[in-house]
Tab-separated table of C-alpha atoms and ligand atoms in Angstrom:
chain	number	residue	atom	x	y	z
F	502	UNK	CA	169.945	86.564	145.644
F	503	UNK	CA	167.290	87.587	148.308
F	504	UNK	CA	168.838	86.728	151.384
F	505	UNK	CA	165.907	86.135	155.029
F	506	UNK	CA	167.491	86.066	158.030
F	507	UNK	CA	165.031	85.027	160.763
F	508	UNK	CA	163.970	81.895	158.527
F	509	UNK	CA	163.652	79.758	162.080
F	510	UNK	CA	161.203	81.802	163.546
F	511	UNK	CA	157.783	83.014	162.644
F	512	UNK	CA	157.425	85.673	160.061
F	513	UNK	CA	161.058	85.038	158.507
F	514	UNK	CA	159.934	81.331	157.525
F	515	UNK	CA	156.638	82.349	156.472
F	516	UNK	CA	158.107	84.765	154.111
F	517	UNK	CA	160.565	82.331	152.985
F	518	UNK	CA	157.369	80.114	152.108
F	519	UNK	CA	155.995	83.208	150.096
F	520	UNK	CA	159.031	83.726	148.317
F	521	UNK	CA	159.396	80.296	146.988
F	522	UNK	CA	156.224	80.382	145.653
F	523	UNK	CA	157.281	83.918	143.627
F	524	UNK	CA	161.101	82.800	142.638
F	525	UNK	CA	163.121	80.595	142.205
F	526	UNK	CA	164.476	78.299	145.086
F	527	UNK	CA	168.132	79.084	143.728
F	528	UNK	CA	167.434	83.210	144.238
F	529	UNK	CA	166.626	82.765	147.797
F	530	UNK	CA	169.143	82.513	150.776
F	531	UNK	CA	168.843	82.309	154.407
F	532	UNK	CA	170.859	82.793	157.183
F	533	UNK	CA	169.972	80.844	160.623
F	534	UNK	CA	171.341	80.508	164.140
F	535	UNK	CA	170.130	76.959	164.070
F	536	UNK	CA	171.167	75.669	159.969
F	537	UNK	CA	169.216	72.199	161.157
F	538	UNK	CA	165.896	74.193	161.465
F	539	UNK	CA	165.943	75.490	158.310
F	540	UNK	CA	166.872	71.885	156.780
F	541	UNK	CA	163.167	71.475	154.464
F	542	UNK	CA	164.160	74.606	153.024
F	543	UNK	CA	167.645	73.376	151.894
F	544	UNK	CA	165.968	70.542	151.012
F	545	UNK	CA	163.996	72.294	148.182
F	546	UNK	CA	166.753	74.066	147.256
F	547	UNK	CA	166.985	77.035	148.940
F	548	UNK	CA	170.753	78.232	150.282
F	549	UNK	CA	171.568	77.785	154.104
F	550	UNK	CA	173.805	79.214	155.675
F	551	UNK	CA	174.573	79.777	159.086
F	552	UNK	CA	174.677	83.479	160.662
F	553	UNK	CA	173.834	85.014	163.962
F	554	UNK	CA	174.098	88.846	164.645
F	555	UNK	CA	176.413	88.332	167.209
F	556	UNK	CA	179.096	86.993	164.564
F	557	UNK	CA	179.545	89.400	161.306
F	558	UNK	CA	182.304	86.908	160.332
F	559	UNK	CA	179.384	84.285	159.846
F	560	UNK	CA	177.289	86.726	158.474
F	561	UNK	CA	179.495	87.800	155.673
F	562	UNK	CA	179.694	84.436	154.592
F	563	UNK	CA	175.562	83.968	154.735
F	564	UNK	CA	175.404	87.051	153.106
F	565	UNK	CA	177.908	87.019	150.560
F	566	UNK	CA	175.802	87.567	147.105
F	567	UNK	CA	172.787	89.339	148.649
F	568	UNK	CA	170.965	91.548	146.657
F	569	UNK	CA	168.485	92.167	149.175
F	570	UNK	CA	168.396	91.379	152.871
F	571	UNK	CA	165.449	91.121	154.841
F	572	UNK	CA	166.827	91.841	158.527
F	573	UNK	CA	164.598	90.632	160.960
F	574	UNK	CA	164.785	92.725	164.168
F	575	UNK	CA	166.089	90.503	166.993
F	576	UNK	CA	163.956	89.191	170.104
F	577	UNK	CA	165.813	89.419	173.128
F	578	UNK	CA	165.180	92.639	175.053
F	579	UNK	CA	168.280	91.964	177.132
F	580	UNK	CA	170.690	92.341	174.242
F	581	UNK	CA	172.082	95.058	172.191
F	582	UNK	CA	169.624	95.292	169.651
F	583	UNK	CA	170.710	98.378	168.196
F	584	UNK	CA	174.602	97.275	168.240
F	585	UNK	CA	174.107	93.904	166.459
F	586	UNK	CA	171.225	95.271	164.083
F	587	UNK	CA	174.174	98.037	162.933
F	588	UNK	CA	176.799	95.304	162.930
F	589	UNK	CA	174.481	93.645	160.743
F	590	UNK	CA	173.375	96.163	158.625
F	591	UNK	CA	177.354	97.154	158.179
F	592	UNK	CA	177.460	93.267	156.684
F	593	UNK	CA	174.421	93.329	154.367
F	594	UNK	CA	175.952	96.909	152.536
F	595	UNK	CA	179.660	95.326	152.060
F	596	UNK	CA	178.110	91.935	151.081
F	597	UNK	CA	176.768	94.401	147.941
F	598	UNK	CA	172.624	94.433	148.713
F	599	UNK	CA	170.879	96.909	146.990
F	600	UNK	CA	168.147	97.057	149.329
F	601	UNK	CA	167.994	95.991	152.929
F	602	UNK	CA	164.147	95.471	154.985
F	603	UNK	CA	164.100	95.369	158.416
F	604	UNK	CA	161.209	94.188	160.407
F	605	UNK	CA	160.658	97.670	162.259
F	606	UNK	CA	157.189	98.178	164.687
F	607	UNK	CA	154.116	100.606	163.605
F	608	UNK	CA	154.247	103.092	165.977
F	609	UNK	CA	158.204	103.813	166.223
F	610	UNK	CA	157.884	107.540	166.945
F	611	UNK	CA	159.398	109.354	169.587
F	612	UNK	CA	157.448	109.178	172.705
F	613	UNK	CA	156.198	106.241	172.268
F	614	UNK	CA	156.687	104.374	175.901
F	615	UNK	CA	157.377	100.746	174.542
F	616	UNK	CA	160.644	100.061	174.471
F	617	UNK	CA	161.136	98.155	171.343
F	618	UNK	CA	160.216	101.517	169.747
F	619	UNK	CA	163.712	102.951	170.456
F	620	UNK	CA	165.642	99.920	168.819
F	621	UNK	CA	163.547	100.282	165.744
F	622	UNK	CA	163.792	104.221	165.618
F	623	UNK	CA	167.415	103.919	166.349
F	624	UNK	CA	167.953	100.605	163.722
F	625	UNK	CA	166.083	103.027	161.259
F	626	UNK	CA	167.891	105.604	161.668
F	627	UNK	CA	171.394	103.607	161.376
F	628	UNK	CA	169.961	102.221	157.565
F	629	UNK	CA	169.039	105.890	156.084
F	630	UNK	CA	172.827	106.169	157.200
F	631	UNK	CA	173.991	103.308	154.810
F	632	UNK	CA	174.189	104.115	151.961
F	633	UNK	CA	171.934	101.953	150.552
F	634	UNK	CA	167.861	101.653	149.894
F	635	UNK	CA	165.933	100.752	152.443
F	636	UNK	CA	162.623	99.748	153.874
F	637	UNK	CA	161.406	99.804	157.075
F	638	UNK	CA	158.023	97.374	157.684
F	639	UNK	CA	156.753	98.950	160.599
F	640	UNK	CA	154.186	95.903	161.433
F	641	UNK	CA	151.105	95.723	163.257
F	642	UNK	CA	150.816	94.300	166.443
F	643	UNK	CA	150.321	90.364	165.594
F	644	UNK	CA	150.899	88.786	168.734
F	645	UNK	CA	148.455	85.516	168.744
F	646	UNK	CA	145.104	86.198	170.687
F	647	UNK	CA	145.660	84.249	173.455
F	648	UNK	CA	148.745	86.826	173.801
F	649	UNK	CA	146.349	89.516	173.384
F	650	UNK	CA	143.277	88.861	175.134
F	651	UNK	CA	144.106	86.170	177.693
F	652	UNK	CA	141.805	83.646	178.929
F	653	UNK	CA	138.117	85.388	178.198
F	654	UNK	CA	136.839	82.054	176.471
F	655	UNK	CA	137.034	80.604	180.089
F	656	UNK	CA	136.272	83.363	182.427
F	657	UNK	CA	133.884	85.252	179.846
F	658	UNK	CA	135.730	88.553	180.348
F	659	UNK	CA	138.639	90.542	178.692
F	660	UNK	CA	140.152	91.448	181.937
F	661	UNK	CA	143.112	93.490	180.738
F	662	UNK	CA	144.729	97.203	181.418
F	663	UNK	CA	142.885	100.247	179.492
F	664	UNK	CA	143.758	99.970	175.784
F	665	UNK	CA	143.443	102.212	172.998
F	666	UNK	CA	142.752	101.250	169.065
F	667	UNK	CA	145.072	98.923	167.257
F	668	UNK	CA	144.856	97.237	163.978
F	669	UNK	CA	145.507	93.469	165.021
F	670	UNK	CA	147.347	92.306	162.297
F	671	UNK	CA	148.416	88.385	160.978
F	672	UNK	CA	151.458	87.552	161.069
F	673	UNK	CA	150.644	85.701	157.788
F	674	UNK	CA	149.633	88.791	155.761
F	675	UNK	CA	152.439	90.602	156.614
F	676	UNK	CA	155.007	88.054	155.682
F	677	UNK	CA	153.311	87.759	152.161
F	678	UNK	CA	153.390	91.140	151.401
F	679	UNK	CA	157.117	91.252	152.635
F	680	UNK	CA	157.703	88.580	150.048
F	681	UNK	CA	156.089	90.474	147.431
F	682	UNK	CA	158.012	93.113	147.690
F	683	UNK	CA	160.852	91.216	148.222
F	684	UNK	CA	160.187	89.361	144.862
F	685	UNK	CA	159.300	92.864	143.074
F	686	UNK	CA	155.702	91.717	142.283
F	687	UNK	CA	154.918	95.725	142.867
F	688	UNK	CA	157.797	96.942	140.800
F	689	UNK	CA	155.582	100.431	139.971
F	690	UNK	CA	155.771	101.295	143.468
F	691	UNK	CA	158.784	102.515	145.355
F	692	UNK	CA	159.066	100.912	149.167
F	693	UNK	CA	161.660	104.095	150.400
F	694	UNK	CA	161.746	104.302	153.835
F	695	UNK	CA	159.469	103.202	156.607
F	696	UNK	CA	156.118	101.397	155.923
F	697	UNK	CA	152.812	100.350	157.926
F	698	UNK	CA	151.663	97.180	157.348
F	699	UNK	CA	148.529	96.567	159.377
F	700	UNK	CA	144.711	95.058	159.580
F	701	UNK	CA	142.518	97.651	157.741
F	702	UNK	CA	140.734	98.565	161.183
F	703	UNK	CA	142.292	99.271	164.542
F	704	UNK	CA	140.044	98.175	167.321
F	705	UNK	CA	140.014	98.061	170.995
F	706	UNK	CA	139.221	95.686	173.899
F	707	UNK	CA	135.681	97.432	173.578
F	708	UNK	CA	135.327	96.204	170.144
F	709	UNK	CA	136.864	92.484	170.791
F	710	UNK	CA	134.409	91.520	173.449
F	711	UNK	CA	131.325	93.204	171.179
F	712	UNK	CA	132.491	90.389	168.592
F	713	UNK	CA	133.322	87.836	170.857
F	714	UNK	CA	130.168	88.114	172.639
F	715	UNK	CA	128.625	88.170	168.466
F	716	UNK	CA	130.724	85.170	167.919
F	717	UNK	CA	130.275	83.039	170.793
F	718	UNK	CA	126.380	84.003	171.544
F	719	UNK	CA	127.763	84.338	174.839
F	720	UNK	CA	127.948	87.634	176.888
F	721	UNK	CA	132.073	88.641	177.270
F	722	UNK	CA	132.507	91.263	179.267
F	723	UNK	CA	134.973	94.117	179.146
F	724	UNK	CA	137.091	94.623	182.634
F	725	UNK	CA	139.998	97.360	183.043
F	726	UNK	CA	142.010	96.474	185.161
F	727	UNK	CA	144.315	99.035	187.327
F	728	UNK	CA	147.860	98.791	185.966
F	729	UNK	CA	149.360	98.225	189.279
F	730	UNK	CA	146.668	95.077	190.216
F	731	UNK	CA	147.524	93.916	186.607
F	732	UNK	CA	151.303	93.462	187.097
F	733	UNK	CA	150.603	92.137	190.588
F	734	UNK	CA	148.244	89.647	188.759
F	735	UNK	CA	150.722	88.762	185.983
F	736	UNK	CA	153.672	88.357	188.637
F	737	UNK	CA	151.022	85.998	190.712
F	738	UNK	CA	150.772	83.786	187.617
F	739	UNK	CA	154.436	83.380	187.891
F	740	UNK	CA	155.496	86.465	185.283
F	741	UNK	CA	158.704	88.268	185.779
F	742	UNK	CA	157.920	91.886	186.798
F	743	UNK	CA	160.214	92.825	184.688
F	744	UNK	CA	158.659	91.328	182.027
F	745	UNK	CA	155.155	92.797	183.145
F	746	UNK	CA	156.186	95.802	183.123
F	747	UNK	CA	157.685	95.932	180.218
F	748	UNK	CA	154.068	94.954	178.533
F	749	UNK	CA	152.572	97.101	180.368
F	750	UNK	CA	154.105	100.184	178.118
F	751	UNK	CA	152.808	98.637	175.023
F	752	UNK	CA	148.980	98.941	176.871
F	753	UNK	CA	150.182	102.702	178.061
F	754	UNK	CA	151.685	103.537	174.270
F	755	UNK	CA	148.021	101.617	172.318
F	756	UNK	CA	145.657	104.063	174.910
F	757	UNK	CA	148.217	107.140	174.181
F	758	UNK	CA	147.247	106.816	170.645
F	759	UNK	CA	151.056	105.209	169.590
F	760	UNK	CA	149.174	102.417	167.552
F	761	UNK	CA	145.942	103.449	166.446
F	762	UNK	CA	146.935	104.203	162.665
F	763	UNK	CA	145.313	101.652	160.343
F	764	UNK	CA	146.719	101.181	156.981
F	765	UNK	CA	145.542	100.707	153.378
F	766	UNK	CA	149.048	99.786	152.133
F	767	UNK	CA	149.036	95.932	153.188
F	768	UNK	CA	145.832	95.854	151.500
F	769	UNK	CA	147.542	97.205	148.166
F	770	UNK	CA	150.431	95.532	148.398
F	771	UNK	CA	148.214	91.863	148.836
F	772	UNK	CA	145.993	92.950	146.384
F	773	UNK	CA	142.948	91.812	148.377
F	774	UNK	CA	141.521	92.618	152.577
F	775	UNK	CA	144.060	91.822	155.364
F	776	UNK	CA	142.529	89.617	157.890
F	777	UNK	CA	140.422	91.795	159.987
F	778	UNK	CA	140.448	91.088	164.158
F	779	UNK	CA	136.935	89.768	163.497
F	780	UNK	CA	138.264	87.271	160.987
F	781	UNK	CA	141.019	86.083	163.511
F	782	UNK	CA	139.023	85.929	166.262
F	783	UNK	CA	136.517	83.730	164.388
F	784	UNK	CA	139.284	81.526	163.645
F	785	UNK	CA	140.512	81.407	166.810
F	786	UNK	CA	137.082	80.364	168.541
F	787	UNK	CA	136.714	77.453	165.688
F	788	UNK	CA	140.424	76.024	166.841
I	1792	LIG	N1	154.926	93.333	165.248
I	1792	LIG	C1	154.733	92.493	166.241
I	1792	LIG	O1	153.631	92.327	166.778
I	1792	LIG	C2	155.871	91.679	166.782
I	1792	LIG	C3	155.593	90.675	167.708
I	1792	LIG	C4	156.655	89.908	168.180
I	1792	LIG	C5	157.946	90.170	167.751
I	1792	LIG	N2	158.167	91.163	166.850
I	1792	LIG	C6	159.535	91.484	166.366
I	1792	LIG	O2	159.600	91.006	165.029
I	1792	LIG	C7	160.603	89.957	164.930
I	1792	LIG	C8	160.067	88.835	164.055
I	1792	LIG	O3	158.880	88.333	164.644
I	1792	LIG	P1	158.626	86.776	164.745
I	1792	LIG	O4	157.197	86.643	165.088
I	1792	LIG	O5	159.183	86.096	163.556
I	1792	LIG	O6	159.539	86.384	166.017
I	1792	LIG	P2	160.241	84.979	166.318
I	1792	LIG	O7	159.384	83.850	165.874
I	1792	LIG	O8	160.647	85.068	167.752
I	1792	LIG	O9	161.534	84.989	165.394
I	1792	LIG	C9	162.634	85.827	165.636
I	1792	LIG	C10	163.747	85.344	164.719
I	1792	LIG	O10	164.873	86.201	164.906
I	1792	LIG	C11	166.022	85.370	165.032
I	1792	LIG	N3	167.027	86.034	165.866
I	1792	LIG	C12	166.838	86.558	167.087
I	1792	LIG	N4	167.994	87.047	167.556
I	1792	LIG	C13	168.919	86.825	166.587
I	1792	LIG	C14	170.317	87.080	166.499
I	1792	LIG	N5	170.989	87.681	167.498
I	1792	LIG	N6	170.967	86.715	165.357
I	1792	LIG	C15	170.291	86.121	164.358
I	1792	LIG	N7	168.971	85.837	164.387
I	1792	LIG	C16	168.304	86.185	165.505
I	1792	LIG	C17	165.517	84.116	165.739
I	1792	LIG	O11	166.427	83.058	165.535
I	1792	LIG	P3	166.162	81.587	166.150
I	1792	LIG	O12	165.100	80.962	165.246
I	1792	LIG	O13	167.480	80.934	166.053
I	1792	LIG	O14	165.688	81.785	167.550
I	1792	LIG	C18	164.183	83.907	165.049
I	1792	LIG	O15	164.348	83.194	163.857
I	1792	LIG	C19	160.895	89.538	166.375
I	1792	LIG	O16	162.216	89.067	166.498
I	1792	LIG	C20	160.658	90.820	167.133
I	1792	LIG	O17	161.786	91.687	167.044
I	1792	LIG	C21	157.157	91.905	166.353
């Protein structure tokens, strides 16, 4: 059985949509803080059980039978990631998986200044500990572009802190190549270890107002903003400074370089392009 935690949010129920479209619903398993999100999957057959990092009791049971886990890394910065990611990862071996994923971040080197970079380093490290394969999907930044941009479709500018390139990724993409390899559809290759999975081109802020402007037939400017006068702007729109802040490493780690890699493996693995930022950002302006 493939067991998905994560099936209630974003990329774990898009890859539980892949999957079921690869194996059969009786193969696939997920484990949910919430089982009455995940009730049209149980409703097609797929097993639900309920499981939260905080609770390996739980978890063994959601578990129990798992070939392979997909662990999807969890979201609240305030918690011990690292703690309940090994507490989980200590549930997935004795449940018997072969092979655990875990949603890891491109970029998770050391020095990198985002934060989230030392949970997935440190959850990395605790899995080549295990005992057991592994695969880390270091993803792409796929944050939507609202997230990314802000509000240039009303103000005509990308008015954001200096940037460096990053290959904007779809969340989409990456969750159907997860299922693919979760489903073996690339048995010839070997998935050991960490893995990038990003758009075939990183770009900058440069770049997305050069398309934009393309796009829209409209002139959208570029505007870098001083870090400081960006955090006081963010906290002015009624965003925690903490919270600022902590964004404000993930600019400092894309314009040290951190994320600039782009990938051909997603592009294997899907056996056709990634979305491209252009292709996104077309979408976007159609919505
Ligand atoms: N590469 C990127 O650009 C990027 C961007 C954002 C996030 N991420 C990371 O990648 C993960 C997956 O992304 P996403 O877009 O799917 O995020 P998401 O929509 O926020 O989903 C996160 C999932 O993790 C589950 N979860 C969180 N804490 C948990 C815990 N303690 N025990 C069990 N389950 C827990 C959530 O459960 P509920 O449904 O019950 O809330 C949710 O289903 C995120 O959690 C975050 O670590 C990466």
């Amino acid at each position: 059985m493939i067991v998905v935690t994560g099936a209630t949010g974003g990329l774990g129920s898009a890859t539980v949509e892949n999957l079921l479209q690869r194996v059969p619903a009786d193969r696939i398993g997920v484990s949910v803080r919430n089982v009455a999100g995940a009730r049209h999957f149980a409703d097609r057959g797929v097993r639900v059980r309920q499981g939260s990092y905080e609770d390996p009791a739980a978890l063994r049971d959601s578990f129990a039978g798992a070939e392979q886990v997909l662990l999807v890394s969890g979201n609240d910065p305030a918690a011990d990631l690292i703690g309940l990611h090994r507490d989980a990862i200590e549930v997935a071996v004795a449940a018997g998986a072969q092979r655990i994923l875990y949603t890891s971040q491109q970029g998770a080197v050391p020095g990198n200044p985002y934060p989230a970079s030392e949970t997935h380093m440190a959850t990395e490290a605790v899995l080549a500990e295990s005992g057991v394969a592994w695969t880390a999907l270091r993803n792409g930044a796929y944050g939507t572009l609202d997230q990314v941009l802000g509000p240039w479709q009303r103000t005509g500018e990308i008015a954001q802190p200096e940037d460096g390139p990053v290959p904007y990724t779809d969340r989409a993409d990456v969750a159907e190549a997860i299922a693919v390899i979760l489903a073996g559809d690339r048995s010839y290759r070997s998935f050991d270890g960490p893995i990038n999975l990003t758009a075939p081109t990183a770009v900058t802020f440069d770049d997305f107002a050069a398309i934009a402007s393309e796009l829209t037939g409209r002139t959208i400017e570029r505007t870098v903003l001083d870090d400081e006068q960006w955090v006081a702007d963010q906290i002015a729109i009624g965003v925690p400074e903490q919270a600022a802040r902590f964004m404000l490493t993930w600019y400092q780690a894309s314009r040290a370089g951190y994320f600039a890699d782009a990938d051909p493996l997603l592009a294997e693995i899907l056996g056709r392009e990634p979305r491209s930022a252009a292709d996104r950002l077309a979408d976007h302006i159609a919505a």
